[in-house]
Amino acid sequence: MPLTEFTLIYRYFSALGRGEGVHLSVGDDCAILGLKPGERLATSVDTMVEGVHFPADTFPEDIGFRAVSVAASDLAAMGARPLAMTLALTLPAADELWLHAFSQGIADAAAQYQLPLVGGDTTRGPLTITVQVLGALPPAQALLRGGASRGDELYVSGTLGDAAGALAFLSGDWRPSPEEAEYLLDRLNRPRARIELGRELLGKATAAIDISDGLLADAGHIAAASGIRLDIDPLLLPLSPVLKAHPSPEQARLWALTGGDDYELCFCLPPGEAAPSGCTRIGRAVAGIGVDCGLDIDVAAGYRHF
Ligand code: ADP
Ligand code: MG
């Protein structure tokens, strides 16, 4: 018997909705969430379209996990505490095998980020996944893009360029070993939103952003919003062992500078402020505009939808 919309929602998406602060979850006209006294609501939404944001042959588990991680990464970049998410799903067909795997990816991410799924919408059409995230910020605190000033030090979390390396592997431009390829694909398909780091940076970082479009492009947003220039030393960029083993160090560094989809955090700290573990200093804020890495790179060459 074909799945009805309501059986589909009940079977795959109604069991993930419990969490602290969730007063009413999937099943009514709206969900109801509670904030602690004085907290402010932070919200963001991200859409993923098949063939645009992920290849058509991506595993459904990974599509689900990645859709939530990409959205949750914006909460991390604000320093917000995850409260809940909603999921607007457009499906070409009610394929139960696909839905089972996809909802497993959503469930993994919901557990990882403590982000209960409290509502959504389900429609038919070309595969499109929209995740809205809701988070809580303590009174008068948030990691904005615009607070950096001259003299601040620039940092990134984790390693950069792995997702771009994975895309090069998928397109046949690079042949890493099977173990290396597995690492790269995990970085592309299972990005981890840096929620804990974002919360640790609240009250310390003067500016922050998550790296979705590539370091140069995203650092450029901090520079523009803060009215400073960011000088980046490409030799300081943190690379994974797999990228360090790439035959061309220049190529690896280019991926780290311009590759998107890493979902690490890029942030500024005042001089003397200790960086959290797992983070690397890559440059500093000076007077001027834009981002300077000493190389002639077209930052705007990244993906543009329009
Ligand atoms: P409405 O007609 O009020 O928009 P819907 O029929 O679209 O309600 O959805 C019924 C309930 O199921 C609502 O609580 C809605 O939030 C939830 N829901 C619908 N689709 C999803 C989904 N993909 N994931 C989670 N919850 C969903
Ligand atoms: Mg609806």
mmCIF file of N, CA and C and ligand atoms in Angstrom, residues 5-6 8-9 13-14 25-31 86-89 117-122, ligand 1:
data_model
loop_
_atom_site.group_PDB
_atom_site.id
_atom_site.type_symbol
_atom_site.label_atom_id
_atom_site.label_comp_id
_atom_site.label_asym_id
_atom_site.label_seq_id
_atom_site.Cartn_x
_atom_site.Cartn_y
_atom_site.Cartn_z
ATOM 1 N N GLU A 5 0.991 10.740 3.237
ATOM 2 C CA GLU A 5 1.850 11.779 3.818
ATOM 3 C C GLU A 5 1.920 11.621 5.341
ATOM 4 N N PHE A 6 0.785 11.304 5.950
ATOM 5 C CA PHE A 6 0.756 11.283 7.413
ATOM 6 C C PHE A 6 1.422 10.033 7.968
ATOM 7 N N LEU A 8 3.837 8.520 6.485
ATOM 8 C CA LEU A 8 5.264 8.789 6.243
ATOM 9 C C LEU A 8 5.843 9.631 7.372
ATOM 10 N N ILE A 9 5.178 10.713 7.713
ATOM 11 C CA ILE A 9 5.669 11.593 8.787
ATOM 12 C C ILE A 9 5.733 10.819 10.099
ATOM 13 N N PHE A 13 9.516 10.458 10.965
ATOM 14 C CA PHE A 13 9.981 11.749 11.492
ATOM 15 C C PHE A 13 9.341 12.194 12.803
ATOM 16 N N SER A 14 8.513 11.332 13.412
ATOM 17 C CA SER A 14 7.833 11.833 14.611
ATOM 18 C C SER A 14 8.520 11.383 15.901
ATOM 19 N N SER A 25 5.727 18.945 20.232
ATOM 20 C CA SER A 25 6.546 18.541 19.085
ATOM 21 C C SER A 25 5.681 18.207 17.873
ATOM 22 N N VAL A 26 6.172 17.342 16.991
ATOM 23 C CA VAL A 26 5.467 16.974 15.743
ATOM 24 C C VAL A 26 4.030 16.546 16.035
ATOM 25 N N GLY A 27 3.084 16.997 15.221
ATOM 26 C CA GLY A 27 1.710 16.504 15.331
ATOM 27 C C GLY A 27 0.663 17.578 15.471
ATOM 28 N N ASP A 28 1.063 18.786 15.857
ATOM 29 C CA ASP A 28 0.063 19.854 15.951
ATOM 30 C C ASP A 28 0.365 20.898 14.876
ATOM 31 N N ASP A 29 -0.321 22.034 14.919
ATOM 32 C CA ASP A 29 -0.120 23.049 13.886
ATOM 33 C C ASP A 29 1.227 23.749 14.022
ATOM 34 N N CYS A 30 1.694 23.879 15.242
ATOM 35 C CA CYS A 30 3.026 24.445 15.498
ATOM 36 C C CYS A 30 3.685 23.614 16.593
ATOM 37 N N ALA A 31 5.001 23.684 16.672
ATOM 38 C CA ALA A 31 5.711 23.175 17.844
ATOM 39 C C ALA A 31 5.812 24.329 18.843
ATOM 40 N N THR A 86 13.461 22.073 12.380
ATOM 41 C CA THR A 86 12.333 21.622 11.569
ATOM 42 C C THR A 86 12.876 21.207 10.200
ATOM 43 N N LEU A 87 12.113 20.364 9.515
ATOM 44 C CA LEU A 87 12.579 19.756 8.262
ATOM 45 C C LEU A 87 11.503 19.890 7.193
ATOM 46 N N ALA A 88 11.778 20.649 6.148
ATOM 47 C CA ALA A 88 10.868 20.722 5.005
ATOM 48 C C ALA A 88 11.456 19.840 3.908
ATOM 49 N N LEU A 89 10.699 18.813 3.551
ATOM 50 C CA LEU A 89 11.202 17.761 2.674
ATOM 51 C C LEU A 89 10.371 17.703 1.408
ATOM 52 N N LEU A 117 13.862 17.060 16.359
ATOM 53 C CA LEU A 117 13.090 17.440 15.164
ATOM 54 C C LEU A 117 11.647 17.675 15.599
ATOM 55 N N VAL A 118 11.220 18.929 15.604
ATOM 56 C CA VAL A 118 9.918 19.256 16.208
ATOM 57 C C VAL A 118 8.833 19.591 15.195
ATOM 58 N N GLY A 119 9.146 19.521 13.896
ATOM 59 C CA GLY A 119 8.098 19.809 12.918
ATOM 60 C C GLY A 119 8.673 19.876 11.529
ATOM 61 N N GLY A 120 7.815 20.161 10.570
ATOM 62 C CA GLY A 120 8.302 20.247 9.204
ATOM 63 C C GLY A 120 7.171 20.300 8.206
ATOM 64 N N ASP A 121 7.502 19.953 6.979
ATOM 65 C CA ASP A 121 6.516 19.942 5.920
ATOM 66 C C ASP A 121 6.967 18.896 4.912
ATOM 67 N N THR A 122 6.035 18.199 4.294
ATOM 68 C CA THR A 122 6.389 17.124 3.369
ATOM 69 C C THR A 122 5.604 17.304 2.081
HETATM 70 P P1 ADP B 1 -0.060 21.632 8.487
HETATM 71 O O1 ADP B 1 -1.129 21.260 7.523
HETATM 72 O O2 ADP B 1 -0.518 22.243 9.773
HETATM 73 O O3 ADP B 1 1.089 22.350 7.843
HETATM 74 P P2 ADP B 1 1.196 19.123 8.075
HETATM 75 O O4 ADP B 1 0.114 18.194 7.619
HETATM 76 O O5 ADP B 1 2.070 19.724 7.039
HETATM 77 O O6 ADP B 1 0.522 20.222 8.998
HETATM 78 O O7 ADP B 1 2.095 18.346 9.120
HETATM 79 C C1 ADP B 1 1.518 17.646 10.209
HETATM 80 C C2 ADP B 1 2.517 17.623 11.349
HETATM 81 O O8 ADP B 1 3.672 16.894 10.954
HETATM 82 C C3 ADP B 1 3.012 19.004 11.770
HETATM 83 O O9 ADP B 1 3.249 18.969 13.161
HETATM 84 C C4 ADP B 1 4.321 19.147 11.031
HETATM 85 O O10 ADP B 1 5.196 20.011 11.718
HETATM 86 C C5 ADP B 1 4.817 17.715 11.017
HETATM 87 N N1 ADP B 1 5.656 17.391 9.852
HETATM 88 C C6 ADP B 1 5.323 17.408 8.544
HETATM 89 N N2 ADP B 1 6.345 17.018 7.753
HETATM 90 C C7 ADP B 1 7.386 16.764 8.590
HETATM 91 C C8 ADP B 1 8.732 16.332 8.411
HETATM 92 N N3 ADP B 1 9.243 16.085 7.193
HETATM 93 N N4 ADP B 1 9.489 16.182 9.511
HETATM 94 C C9 ADP B 1 9.004 16.442 10.736
HETATM 95 N N5 ADP B 1 7.748 16.825 10.981
HETATM 96 C C10 ADP B 1 6.929 16.991 9.932
#
